[in-house]
Amino acid sequence: MRRPRTVLLCIAGLLGTALPAGTAAGSASAAPAAGACVTSPGPARGDAAKVLSIAQGAQKELGLNAVILRVSSGDREVLTTALGQSMTGVPADPAMHFRTGSVAIVYMGVALLRLVEQGKASLDDPVSRWLPDVPHGSEITLRMLGDSTSGLHDYVTDPAFLKELEAAPFRAWTPADITGYATRQPLLYKPGTNWSYSHANFALLGAALEKISGLPLDRLLSEQVMRPLGLTQTSNQSTPRIPEPALHAFTSERGIYEESTYWNPSWTTAPGAVLVQNICDLDRSAHAVGTGELLSAKSFKTQLDPGTIGLGHATSSCPASVCLLANTATHHFGLGVLIADGWILTNPSFSGYAGIQAYLPAQKLAISVTVTQGPKSPAGNSAQTIAERISAALAPGHALKPR
């Protein structure tokens, strides 16, 4: 049965073999190397036991091949574990690398704000200042790209694009290929007056960041985000390669259950921001983004509230299936991030991978999860489902709620 294609950021859902309960997911016979991303030593107790039980139950219930997660509170590791298999006979492992999609969008937002802090650009610069050939570039600002209020169509919902992508999943897409689907169509609304998610915003933002900084995007993100945070297991990939050890993915998007690990991800976002990470880097990222570690207090406030509150309503030109998020004070899109139920998060889901990085400032709690689908796994982001259940157990007053 054909499974609906999922996309990089699950706005609509905004919001192996498991081990016996009470055991960790396997402990090393020797002490791990310093900084290694490894399973927590067992047996799991207290909050760790709660998290492990939730992950084991969800893996079985949702038919997931693999679940890799890390939960931490402040400087304390609650649990790092991996359940199930990457491939037949290959156990999942916390050190495995996987695609993290929209996490790169968060990093582009951080890089933009840092460049603004340095006086190299303004959020209200028209895109045409940096990309003079972009249609409607004089009407759309950098802020509107970052907070998705540009009015540009989302090419991943374009039937013609999806037909081409499905027919050739190994195709290498250029920025012009993907943004062309969006810019050839009329704007959905006057820029800045409504909200609708579009991958085209971030493909263009990546190009603008290169012009502003004078650096290739991968180097810019490395200098502005990955290196300062010590994300040594995070990298841009200019090809479909995933550094070993790699977590393998499978999907039914094309009507048959097949491996999708090395499908070409060049369509997903700007070149230089096609990221892979391991779960420990994703956890570090959740803490840094959730605390505004790399930003001034003013920029962090802007990241969390760039002006989207009150936007996101259906109109004759932007139906509810497109303008689908009513941005409220407690549930809205920021500058590349989602704010939901007190959490700061992003939740990529595409080509058999699904994930989430979420941080709750009220409890200094981070939940990072990645999963891969089995042949009977439900559509949607199962990593977010697991995070919701963990949040209900560890932060019942601030539980992430299904939308």
Coordinates of C-alpha atoms in Angstrom, one line a residue:
M1 CA 0.0 0.0 0.0
R2 CA 1.3 3.4 -0.9
R3 CA 2.2 5.5 2.1
P4 CA 1.7 9.3 2.0
R5 CA 4.9 11.1 1.6
T6 CA 6.1 13.0 4.7
V7 CA 8.1 16.2 4.5
L8 CA 11.0 17.7 6.4
L9 CA 9.0 19.4 9.1
C10 CA 5.8 17.8 10.4
I11 CA 3.8 21.0 10.9
A12 CA 0.5 19.1 10.7
G13 CA 1.7 16.9 13.5
L14 CA 3.1 19.7 15.5
L15 CA 2.2 19.6 17.3
G16 CA 14.6 -5.0 16.0
T17 CA 13.9 -6.4 19.3
A18 CA 13.2 -4.6 22.5
L19 CA 14.9 -5.7 25.7
P20 CA 13.0 -6.8 28.8
A21 CA 11.8 -4.0 31.0
G22 CA 14.2 -2.8 33.6
T23 CA 17.3 -3.5 31.5
A24 CA 19.5 -1.1 29.6
A25 CA 19.9 -1.6 25.8
G26 CA 23.2 -3.3 26.3
S27 CA 26.3 -2.2 28.2
A28 CA 29.8 -2.2 27.0
S29 CA 32.4 -4.6 28.4
A30 CA 34.9 -1.8 28.6
A31 CA 34.7 1.8 29.5
P32 CA 33.7 3.9 26.5
A33 CA 36.1 6.4 25.0
A34 CA 35.8 10.0 26.3
G35 CA 33.0 11.7 24.4
A36 CA 31.7 8.5 22.8
C37 CA 28.0 8.3 22.2
V38 CA 27.1 5.0 23.9
T39 CA 24.2 3.3 25.6
S40 CA 23.7 4.2 29.2
P41 CA 24.9 1.6 31.7
G42 CA 22.1 -0.6 33.2
P43 CA 20.0 -1.5 34.8
A44 CA 17.7 1.5 34.1
R45 CA 16.0 2.9 37.2
G46 CA 13.7 5.8 38.0
D47 CA 13.2 8.2 35.1
A48 CA 15.5 6.2 32.9
A49 CA 13.3 3.1 33.5
K50 CA 10.2 5.1 32.5
V51 CA 11.8 6.3 29.3
L52 CA 13.1 2.9 28.4
S53 CA 9.7 1.3 29.0
I54 CA 8.0 4.0 26.8
A55 CA 10.5 3.5 24.0
Q56 CA 10.2 -0.3 24.1
G57 CA 6.4 -0.2 24.1
A58 CA 6.3 2.3 21.2
Q59 CA 8.7 0.4 19.1
K60 CA 6.5 -2.7 19.4
E61 CA 3.2 -0.9 19.0
L62 CA 4.3 1.2 16.0
G63 CA 6.3 -1.5 14.3
L64 CA 9.4 0.5 14.2
N65 CA 12.7 -1.0 12.9
A66 CA 14.8 1.2 15.2
V67 CA 14.4 3.7 18.0
I68 CA 17.4 5.7 19.1
L69 CA 17.0 8.3 21.8
R70 CA 18.7 10.4 24.4
V71 CA 16.9 12.2 27.2
S72 CA 18.8 14.7 29.5
S73 CA 18.1 17.1 32.2
G74 CA 20.5 20.0 32.5
D75 CA 23.9 18.4 32.6
R76 CA 22.5 15.0 33.7
E77 CA 22.0 12.2 31.2
V78 CA 18.7 10.5 32.0
L79 CA 19.0 7.8 29.3
T80 CA 20.8 7.1 26.0
T81 CA 19.7 3.9 24.3
A82 CA 19.1 2.2 20.9
L83 CA 16.4 -0.4 20.3
G84 CA 15.8 -2.6 17.3
Q85 CA 17.9 -3.0 14.1
S86 CA 19.4 -0.7 11.5
M87 CA 19.3 -3.6 9.0
T88 CA 18.7 -7.3 9.5
G89 CA 21.2 -8.6 11.9
V90 CA 22.7 -5.1 12.6
P91 CA 21.6 -3.7 15.9
A92 CA 20.8 0.0 16.2
D93 CA 23.5 1.9 18.1
P94 CA 23.5 5.4 19.6
A95 CA 26.7 6.2 17.6
M96 CA 24.9 5.7 14.3
H97 CA 24.4 8.7 12.0
F98 CA 21.1 9.6 10.5
R99 CA 19.6 12.4 8.4
T100 CA 18.2 15.3 10.5
G101 CA 16.4 17.5 7.9
S102 CA 14.9 20.5 9.5
V103 CA 17.5 20.7 12.2
A104 CA 19.5 22.5 9.5
I105 CA 16.7 25.0 9.2
V106 CA 17.1 25.8 12.9
Y107 CA 20.8 26.3 12.4
M108 CA 20.2 28.6 9.4
G109 CA 18.0 30.7 11.6
V110 CA 20.7 30.9 14.3
A111 CA 23.3 31.8 11.7
L112 CA 21.1 34.6 10.3
L113 CA 20.5 36.1 13.7
R114 CA 24.3 36.0 14.4
L115 CA 25.0 37.8 11.2
V116 CA 22.4 40.4 12.1
E117 CA 24.1 40.8 15.5
Q118 CA 27.4 41.4 13.6
G119 CA 25.8 44.2 11.6
K120 CA 26.2 42.3 8.3
A121 CA 22.4 42.3 7.5
S122 CA 19.0 43.2 8.9
L123 CA 16.1 40.9 9.3
D124 CA 14.0 43.4 7.3
D125 CA 16.4 43.5 4.4
P126 CA 14.5 42.7 1.2
V127 CA 15.7 39.4 -0.3
S128 CA 16.5 41.3 -3.5
R129 CA 19.4 43.0 -1.7
W130 CA 21.2 39.7 -1.7
L131 CA 19.4 37.7 -4.4
P132 CA 18.4 40.2 -7.0
D133 CA 16.9 37.7 -9.5
V134 CA 14.4 36.0 -7.1
P135 CA 10.8 36.8 -8.1
H136 CA 9.1 39.0 -5.5
G137 CA 12.5 39.5 -3.9
S138 CA 11.7 43.2 -3.2
E139 CA 8.5 42.3 -1.3
I140 CA 10.0 39.4 0.8
T141 CA 12.4 40.0 3.6
L142 CA 15.0 37.8 5.3
R143 CA 12.7 37.6 8.3
M144 CA 9.8 36.3 6.1
L145 CA 12.1 33.6 4.8
G146 CA 13.1 32.6 8.3
D147 CA 9.6 32.6 9.8
S148 CA 7.8 31.3 6.7
T149 CA 5.6 34.2 6.1
S150 CA 6.8 34.9 2.5
G151 CA 3.7 33.5 0.7
L152 CA 5.9 31.2 -1.4
H153 CA 4.4 27.9 -2.4
D154 CA 5.9 24.8 -0.9
Y155 CA 7.4 22.7 -3.7
V156 CA 7.1 19.5 -1.7
T157 CA 3.4 19.7 -2.1
D158 CA 3.5 20.3 -5.8
P159 CA 2.1 17.3 -7.7
A160 CA 4.6 17.8 -10.6
F161 CA 7.5 17.9 -8.2
L162 CA 6.3 14.8 -6.3
K163 CA 5.9 12.9 -9.5
E164 CA 9.4 13.6 -10.5
L165 CA 10.8 12.8 -7.1
E166 CA 9.0 9.6 -6.8
A167 CA 10.2 8.5 -10.3
A168 CA 13.8 9.2 -9.6
P169 CA 14.7 9.2 -5.8
F170 CA 18.5 9.2 -6.6
R171 CA 18.3 12.3 -8.7
A172 CA 20.5 15.3 -7.7
W173 CA 18.4 18.4 -7.5
T174 CA 19.8 21.9 -8.0
P175 CA 18.5 25.0 -6.0
A176 CA 17.0 26.3 -9.3
D177 CA 15.2 23.0 -9.8
I178 CA 13.4 23.1 -6.5
T179 CA 12.8 26.8 -6.0
G180 CA 11.4 27.1 -9.5
Y181 CA 8.4 25.1 -8.6
A182 CA 7.6 27.7 -5.9
T183 CA 8.5 30.9 -7.7
R184 CA 6.7 30.1 -10.9
Q185 CA 3.4 30.3 -9.1
P186 CA 1.6 33.4 -7.7
L187 CA 2.2 34.2 -4.1
L188 CA -0.3 32.7 -1.7
Y189 CA -0.8 36.0 0.1
K190 CA 0.9 39.4 0.5
P191 CA 4.3 38.7 2.1
G192 CA 4.1 39.1 5.9
T193 CA 0.4 38.9 6.2
N194 CA -0.2 35.2 6.7
W195 CA 1.8 32.0 7.6
S196 CA 2.4 28.8 5.6
Y197 CA 5.3 26.5 5.7
S198 CA 7.4 26.4 2.5
H199 CA 10.7 24.5 2.0
A200 CA 11.5 27.2 -0.7
N201 CA 11.9 29.8 2.1
F202 CA 14.9 27.9 3.5
A203 CA 16.4 27.0 0.1
L204 CA 16.5 30.7 -0.6
L205 CA 17.6 31.6 2.9
G206 CA 20.7 29.3 2.5
A207 CA 21.6 31.2 -0.7
A208 CA 21.1 34.5 0.9
L209 CA 23.3 33.5 3.9
E210 CA 26.1 32.7 1.5
K211 CA 25.9 36.2 -0.1
I212 CA 25.7 37.9 3.3
S213 CA 28.6 36.0 4.8
G214 CA 30.8 35.5 1.7
L215 CA 31.1 31.8 2.8
P216 CA 29.8 28.5 1.5
L217 CA 26.8 27.5 3.6
D218 CA 28.4 24.4 5.0
R219 CA 31.4 26.4 6.2
L220 CA 29.2 29.1 7.6
L221 CA 27.1 26.7 9.6
S222 CA 30.2 25.0 10.8
E223 CA 31.7 28.3 12.0
Q224 CA 28.6 29.7 13.5
V225 CA 26.9 26.6 15.0
M226 CA 28.6 23.2 14.8
R227 CA 32.1 24.2 15.9
P228 CA 31.0 26.5 18.8
L229 CA 28.8 23.7 20.1
G230 CA 31.3 20.9 19.7
L231 CA 29.1 19.0 17.3
T232 CA 31.8 16.7 16.0
Q233 CA 29.3 14.1 14.7
T234 CA 27.3 16.6 12.7
S235 CA 28.2 17.3 9.0
N236 CA 26.8 18.5 5.7
Q237 CA 26.8 15.9 3.0
S238 CA 27.1 17.0 -0.6
T239 CA 26.3 13.5 -1.8
P240 CA 23.8 10.9 -0.5
R241 CA 26.6 9.4 1.6
I242 CA 26.0 9.0 5.4
P243 CA 29.3 8.5 7.4
E244 CA 29.6 5.2 9.1
P245 CA 28.1 3.9 11.3
A246 CA 24.9 4.7 9.4
L247 CA 21.3 4.1 10.5
H248 CA 19.5 2.6 7.6
A249 CA 16.0 3.7 6.6
F250 CA 13.1 2.1 4.8
T251 CA 9.8 3.5 3.5
S252 CA 6.6 2.6 1.6
E253 CA 6.2 6.0 0.0
R254 CA 6.5 4.6 -3.5
G255 CA 4.0 1.8 -2.9
I256 CA 6.5 -0.9 -1.9
Y257 CA 8.5 -1.2 1.2
E258 CA 12.1 -0.5 0.2
E259 CA 15.4 0.9 1.5
S260 CA 15.7 4.6 1.2
T261 CA 18.9 5.3 3.1
Y262 CA 20.8 6.6 0.2
W263 CA 18.1 8.3 -1.7
N264 CA 19.4 11.7 -2.8
P265 CA 18.4 14.3 -0.2
S266 CA 19.4 17.3 -2.3
W267 CA 15.8 18.4 -2.7
T268 CA 15.3 18.8 1.0
T269 CA 16.9 22.2 1.6
A270 CA 19.8 24.5 0.6
P271 CA 23.1 22.9 -0.5
G272 CA 25.5 23.0 2.5
A273 CA 22.7 22.3 5.0
V274 CA 21.9 18.6 4.2
L275 CA 22.9 17.4 7.6
V276 CA 23.5 14.1 9.3
Q277 CA 24.1 13.7 13.1
N278 CA 24.1 11.1 15.9
I279 CA 21.8 11.2 18.8
C280 CA 24.3 12.8 21.2
D281 CA 24.8 15.7 18.9
L282 CA 21.1 16.0 18.5
D283 CA 20.8 16.2 22.3
R284 CA 23.5 18.9 22.5
S285 CA 21.7 20.8 19.8
A286 CA 18.4 20.6 21.7
H287 CA 20.0 22.2 24.8
A288 CA 21.8 24.9 22.8
V289 CA 18.8 25.9 20.7
G290 CA 16.4 25.7 23.7
T291 CA 18.6 28.0 25.8
G292 CA 19.7 30.4 23.1
E293 CA 23.3 29.6 23.9
L294 CA 24.6 31.1 20.7
L295 CA 22.5 34.2 20.6
S296 CA 22.1 37.4 22.5
A297 CA 19.0 37.7 24.7
K298 CA 17.4 40.0 22.1
S299 CA 18.1 37.7 19.2
F300 CA 16.9 34.7 21.2
K301 CA 13.6 36.5 21.9
T302 CA 13.3 37.2 18.2
Q303 CA 14.0 33.6 17.3
L304 CA 11.1 32.5 19.5
D305 CA 8.7 35.3 18.5
P306 CA 9.6 36.9 15.1
G307 CA 6.1 38.2 14.6
T308 CA 4.1 35.1 13.5
I309 CA 1.6 35.1 16.4
G310 CA -1.8 35.9 15.1
L311 CA -1.0 34.6 11.6
G312 CA -1.9 31.4 9.9
H313 CA -5.5 31.5 8.7
A314 CA -7.2 30.1 5.7
T315 CA -8.2 32.4 2.8
S316 CA -9.5 32.0 -0.7
S317 CA -5.9 31.9 -2.0
C318 CA -4.4 29.9 0.9
P319 CA -6.7 27.0 1.9
A320 CA -6.6 25.4 5.4
S321 CA -4.5 22.5 4.1
V322 CA -1.7 25.1 3.3
C323 CA -2.2 27.9 5.9
L324 CA -2.7 25.2 8.5
L325 CA -1.1 26.5 11.6
A326 CA -3.0 29.1 13.7
N327 CA 0.0 30.8 15.4
T328 CA -0.8 31.5 19.0
A329 CA 1.3 32.6 21.9
T330 CA 1.7 29.0 23.1
H331 CA 1.8 27.3 19.8
H332 CA 3.6 29.0 16.9
F333 CA 6.4 29.0 14.4
G334 CA 9.5 31.1 15.3
L335 CA 12.5 31.8 13.2
G336 CA 13.1 28.2 12.0
V337 CA 11.8 26.6 15.2
L338 CA 8.5 25.5 16.6
I339 CA 7.2 26.6 19.9
A340 CA 4.6 24.2 21.4
D341 CA 3.3 23.7 24.9
G342 CA 6.3 25.4 26.4
W343 CA 8.8 23.3 24.3
I344 CA 11.2 24.6 21.7
L345 CA 11.5 22.0 19.0
T346 CA 11.9 20.8 15.4
N347 CA 10.6 17.5 14.0
P348 CA 11.9 16.3 10.7
S349 CA 10.3 13.4 8.9
F350 CA 11.1 12.2 5.4
S351 CA 12.2 9.2 3.3
G352 CA 11.8 6.7 6.1
Y353 CA 13.5 8.7 8.8
A354 CA 11.6 10.6 11.5
G355 CA 13.0 12.6 14.4
I356 CA 12.6 15.3 17.0
Q357 CA 14.8 17.5 19.1
A358 CA 12.8 19.2 21.9
Y359 CA 13.7 21.3 24.9
L360 CA 11.6 22.4 27.8
P361 CA 13.2 25.5 29.5
A362 CA 10.9 25.2 32.5
Q363 CA 12.6 21.9 33.5
K364 CA 15.9 22.1 31.5
L365 CA 14.7 18.9 29.9
A366 CA 15.8 17.7 26.4
I367 CA 14.2 14.9 24.5
S368 CA 15.9 13.7 21.2
V369 CA 14.6 10.8 19.3
T370 CA 15.1 9.3 15.8
V371 CA 13.2 6.3 14.4
T372 CA 13.1 4.3 11.2
Q373 CA 9.9 2.7 9.8
G374 CA 8.9 -0.9 9.6
P375 CA 6.6 -2.2 6.8
K376 CA 3.5 -1.7 8.9
S377 CA 4.5 1.5 10.8
P378 CA 1.8 4.3 10.7
A379 CA 2.2 7.4 8.6
G380 CA 3.4 10.5 10.4
N381 CA 6.3 11.2 12.8
S382 CA 6.6 8.3 15.3
A383 CA 9.6 10.0 17.0
Q384 CA 7.3 12.8 18.0
T385 CA 4.8 10.3 19.3
I386 CA 7.5 8.8 21.5
A387 CA 8.6 12.3 22.7
E388 CA 5.0 13.2 23.6
R389 CA 4.8 10.1 25.8
I390 CA 8.1 10.8 27.4
S391 CA 7.2 14.4 28.1
A392 CA 3.9 13.2 29.8
A393 CA 5.9 10.9 32.0
L394 CA 8.7 13.3 33.0
A395 CA 7.0 16.7 32.7
P396 CA 3.3 16.0 33.2
G397 CA 2.5 19.7 33.7
H398 CA 4.1 20.5 30.3
A399 CA 3.4 17.5 28.2
L400 CA 3.7 17.8 24.4
K401 CA 0.2 17.3 23.0
P402 CA -0.7 15.7 19.7
R403 CA -2.2 18.1 17.2

